[in-house]
XYZ file of N, CA and C in Angstrom:
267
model
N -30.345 -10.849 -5.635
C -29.318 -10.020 -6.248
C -28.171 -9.775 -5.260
N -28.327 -9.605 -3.929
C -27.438 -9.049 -3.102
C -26.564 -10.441 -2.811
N -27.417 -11.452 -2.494
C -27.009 -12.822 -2.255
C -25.563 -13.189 -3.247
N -25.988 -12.773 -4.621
C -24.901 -13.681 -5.841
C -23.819 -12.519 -5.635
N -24.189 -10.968 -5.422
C -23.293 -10.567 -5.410
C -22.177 -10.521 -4.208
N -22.346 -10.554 -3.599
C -21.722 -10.968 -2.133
C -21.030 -12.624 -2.223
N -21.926 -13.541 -2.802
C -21.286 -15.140 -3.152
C -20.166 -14.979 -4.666
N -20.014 -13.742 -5.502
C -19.558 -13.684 -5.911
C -17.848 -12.785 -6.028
N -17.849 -11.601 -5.059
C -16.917 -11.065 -4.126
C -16.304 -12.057 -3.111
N -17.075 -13.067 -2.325
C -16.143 -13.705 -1.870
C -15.742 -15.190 -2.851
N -15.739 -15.541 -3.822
C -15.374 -16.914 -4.591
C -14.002 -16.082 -5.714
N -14.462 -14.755 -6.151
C -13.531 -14.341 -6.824
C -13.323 -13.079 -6.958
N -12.679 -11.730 -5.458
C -12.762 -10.912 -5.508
C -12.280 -10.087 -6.905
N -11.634 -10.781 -7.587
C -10.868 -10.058 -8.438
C -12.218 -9.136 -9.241
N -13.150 -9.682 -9.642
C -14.286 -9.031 -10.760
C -15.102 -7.902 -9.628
N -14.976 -8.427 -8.675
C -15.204 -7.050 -7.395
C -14.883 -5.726 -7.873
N -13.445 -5.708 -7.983
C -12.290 -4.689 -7.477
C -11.904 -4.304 -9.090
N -12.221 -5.346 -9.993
C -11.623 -4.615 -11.237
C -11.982 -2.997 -11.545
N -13.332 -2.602 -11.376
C -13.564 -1.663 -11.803
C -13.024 -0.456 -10.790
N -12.801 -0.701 -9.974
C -12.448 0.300 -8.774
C -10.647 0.336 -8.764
N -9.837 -0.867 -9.330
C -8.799 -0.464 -9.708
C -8.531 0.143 -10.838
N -9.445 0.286 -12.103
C -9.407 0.822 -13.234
C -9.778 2.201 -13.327
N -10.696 2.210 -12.161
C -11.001 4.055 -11.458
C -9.851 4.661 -10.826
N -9.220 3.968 -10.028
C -8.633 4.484 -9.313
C -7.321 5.002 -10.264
N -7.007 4.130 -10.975
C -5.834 4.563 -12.160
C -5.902 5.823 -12.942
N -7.279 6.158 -13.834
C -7.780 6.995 -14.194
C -7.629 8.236 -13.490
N -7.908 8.049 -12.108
C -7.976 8.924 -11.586
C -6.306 9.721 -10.939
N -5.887 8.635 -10.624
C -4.038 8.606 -10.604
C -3.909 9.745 -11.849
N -4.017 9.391 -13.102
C -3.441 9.698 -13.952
C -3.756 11.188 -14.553
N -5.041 11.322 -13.847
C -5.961 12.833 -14.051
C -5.064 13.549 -12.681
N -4.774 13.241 -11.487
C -3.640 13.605 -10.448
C -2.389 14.172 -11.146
N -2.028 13.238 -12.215
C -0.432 13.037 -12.036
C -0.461 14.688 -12.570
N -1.417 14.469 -14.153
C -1.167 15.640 -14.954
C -1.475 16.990 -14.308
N -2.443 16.763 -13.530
C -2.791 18.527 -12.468
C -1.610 18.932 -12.070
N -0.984 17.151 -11.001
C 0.135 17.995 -10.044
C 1.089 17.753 -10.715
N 1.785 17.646 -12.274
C 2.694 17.808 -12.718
C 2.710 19.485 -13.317
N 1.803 19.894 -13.756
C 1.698 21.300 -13.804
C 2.025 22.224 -12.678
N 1.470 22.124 -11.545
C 1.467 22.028 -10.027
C 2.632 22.589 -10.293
N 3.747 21.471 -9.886
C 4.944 21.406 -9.262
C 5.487 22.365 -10.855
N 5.518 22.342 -11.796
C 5.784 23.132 -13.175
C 6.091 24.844 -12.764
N 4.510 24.857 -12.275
C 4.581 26.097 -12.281
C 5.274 27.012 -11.491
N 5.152 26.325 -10.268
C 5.376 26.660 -8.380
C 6.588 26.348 -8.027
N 7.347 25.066 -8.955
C 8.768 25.178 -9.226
C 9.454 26.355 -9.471
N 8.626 26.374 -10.797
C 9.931 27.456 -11.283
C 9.844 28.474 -10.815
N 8.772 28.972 -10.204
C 8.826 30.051 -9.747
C 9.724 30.399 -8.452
N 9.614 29.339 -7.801
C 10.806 29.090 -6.678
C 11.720 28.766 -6.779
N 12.212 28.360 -7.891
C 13.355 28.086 -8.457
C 14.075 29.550 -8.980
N 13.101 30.086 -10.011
C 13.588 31.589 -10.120
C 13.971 33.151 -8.893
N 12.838 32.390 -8.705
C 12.990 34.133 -7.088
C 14.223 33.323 -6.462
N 14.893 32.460 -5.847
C 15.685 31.874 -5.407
C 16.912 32.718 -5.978
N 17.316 32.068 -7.882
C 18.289 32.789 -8.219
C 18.231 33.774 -8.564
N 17.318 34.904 -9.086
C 17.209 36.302 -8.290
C 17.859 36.711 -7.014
N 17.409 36.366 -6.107
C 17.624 36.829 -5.149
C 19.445 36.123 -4.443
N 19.706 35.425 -5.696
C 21.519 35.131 -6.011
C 21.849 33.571 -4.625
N 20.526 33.541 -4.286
C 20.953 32.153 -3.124
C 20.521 30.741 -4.160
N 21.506 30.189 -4.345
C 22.005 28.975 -5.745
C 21.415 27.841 -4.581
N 22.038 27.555 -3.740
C 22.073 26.792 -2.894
C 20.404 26.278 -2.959
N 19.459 27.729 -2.503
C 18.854 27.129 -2.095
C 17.711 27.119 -3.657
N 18.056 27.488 -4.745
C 17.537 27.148 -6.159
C 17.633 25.775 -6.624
N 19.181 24.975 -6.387
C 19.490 23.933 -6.071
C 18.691 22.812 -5.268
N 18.550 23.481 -3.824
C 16.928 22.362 -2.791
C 15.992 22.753 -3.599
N 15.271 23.292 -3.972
C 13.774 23.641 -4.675
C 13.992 23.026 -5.904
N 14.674 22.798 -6.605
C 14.816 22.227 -7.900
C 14.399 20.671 -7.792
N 15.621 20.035 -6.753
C 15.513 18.487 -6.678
C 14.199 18.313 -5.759
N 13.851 19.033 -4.386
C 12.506 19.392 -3.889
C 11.541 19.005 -4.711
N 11.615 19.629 -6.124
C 9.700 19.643 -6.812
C 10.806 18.360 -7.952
N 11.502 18.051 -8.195
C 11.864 16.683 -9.177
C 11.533 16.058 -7.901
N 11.778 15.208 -6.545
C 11.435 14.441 -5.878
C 10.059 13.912 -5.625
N 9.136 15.246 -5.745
C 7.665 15.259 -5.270
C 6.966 14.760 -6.483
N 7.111 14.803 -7.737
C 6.992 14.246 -9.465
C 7.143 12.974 -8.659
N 8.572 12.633 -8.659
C 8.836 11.180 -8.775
C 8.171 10.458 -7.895
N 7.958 10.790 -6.424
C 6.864 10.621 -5.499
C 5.472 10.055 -6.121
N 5.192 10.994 -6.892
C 3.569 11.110 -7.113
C 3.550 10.338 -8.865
N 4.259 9.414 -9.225
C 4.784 8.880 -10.383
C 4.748 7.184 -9.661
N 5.712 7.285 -8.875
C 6.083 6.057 -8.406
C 5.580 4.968 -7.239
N 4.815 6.217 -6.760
C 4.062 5.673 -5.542
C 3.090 4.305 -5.752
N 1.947 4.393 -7.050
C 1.023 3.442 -6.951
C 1.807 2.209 -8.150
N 3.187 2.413 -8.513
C 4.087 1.203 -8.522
C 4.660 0.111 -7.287
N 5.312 1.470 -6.498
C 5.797 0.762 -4.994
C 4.545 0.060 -4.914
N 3.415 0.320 -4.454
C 2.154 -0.116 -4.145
C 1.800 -1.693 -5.058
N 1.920 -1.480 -5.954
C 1.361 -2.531 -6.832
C 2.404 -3.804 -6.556
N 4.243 -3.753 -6.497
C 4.795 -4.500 -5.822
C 4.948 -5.077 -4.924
N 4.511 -4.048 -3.932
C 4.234 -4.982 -2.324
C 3.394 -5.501 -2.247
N 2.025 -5.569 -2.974
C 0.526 -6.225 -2.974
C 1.080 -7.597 -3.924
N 2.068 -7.872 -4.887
C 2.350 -8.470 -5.640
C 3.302 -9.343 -4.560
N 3.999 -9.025 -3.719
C 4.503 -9.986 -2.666
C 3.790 -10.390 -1.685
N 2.934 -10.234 -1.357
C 1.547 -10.955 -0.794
C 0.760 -11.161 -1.040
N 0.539 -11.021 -2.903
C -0.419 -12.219 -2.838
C 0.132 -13.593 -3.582
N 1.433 -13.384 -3.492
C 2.035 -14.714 -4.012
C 2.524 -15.658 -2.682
């Protein structure tokens, strides 16, 4: 058993790794939605006490701040999937 599986990881890692890239996505995607709430909540709240307290400026950094950290945590295992896509061609 250990033999075919091991002769079979190295002839065609791909059936290896399928299931562990299909986890790992899942799991991305159970991430995204936590820390899109995350940043939702903890945004606005820093976004609000900010203009309360009448400093725009810095309601303005905290705004694009938690839109950057989304797009971060959105875009990241794309970047990823492109650069693996230029080496293995």
């Amino acid at each position: 058993m250990g033999y075919s599986l091991a002769a079979s990881i190295l002839l065609d890692p791909s059936y290896a790794f399928a299931d562990i890239n299909a986890g790992g996505h899942r799991i991305h995607a159970k991430l995204c939605t936590i820390g899109k709430w995350v940043i939702v909540v903890k945004g606005s709240i820093d976004t609000i006490q900010s203009i309360l307290n009448g400093d725009f400026a810095a309601a303005k950094q905290h705004f694009w701040a938690y839109l950057m950290s989304f797009a971060v945590l959105l875009g990241l295992p794309w970047i990823l999937d492109q650069i693996e896509g230029v080496f293995k061609e």
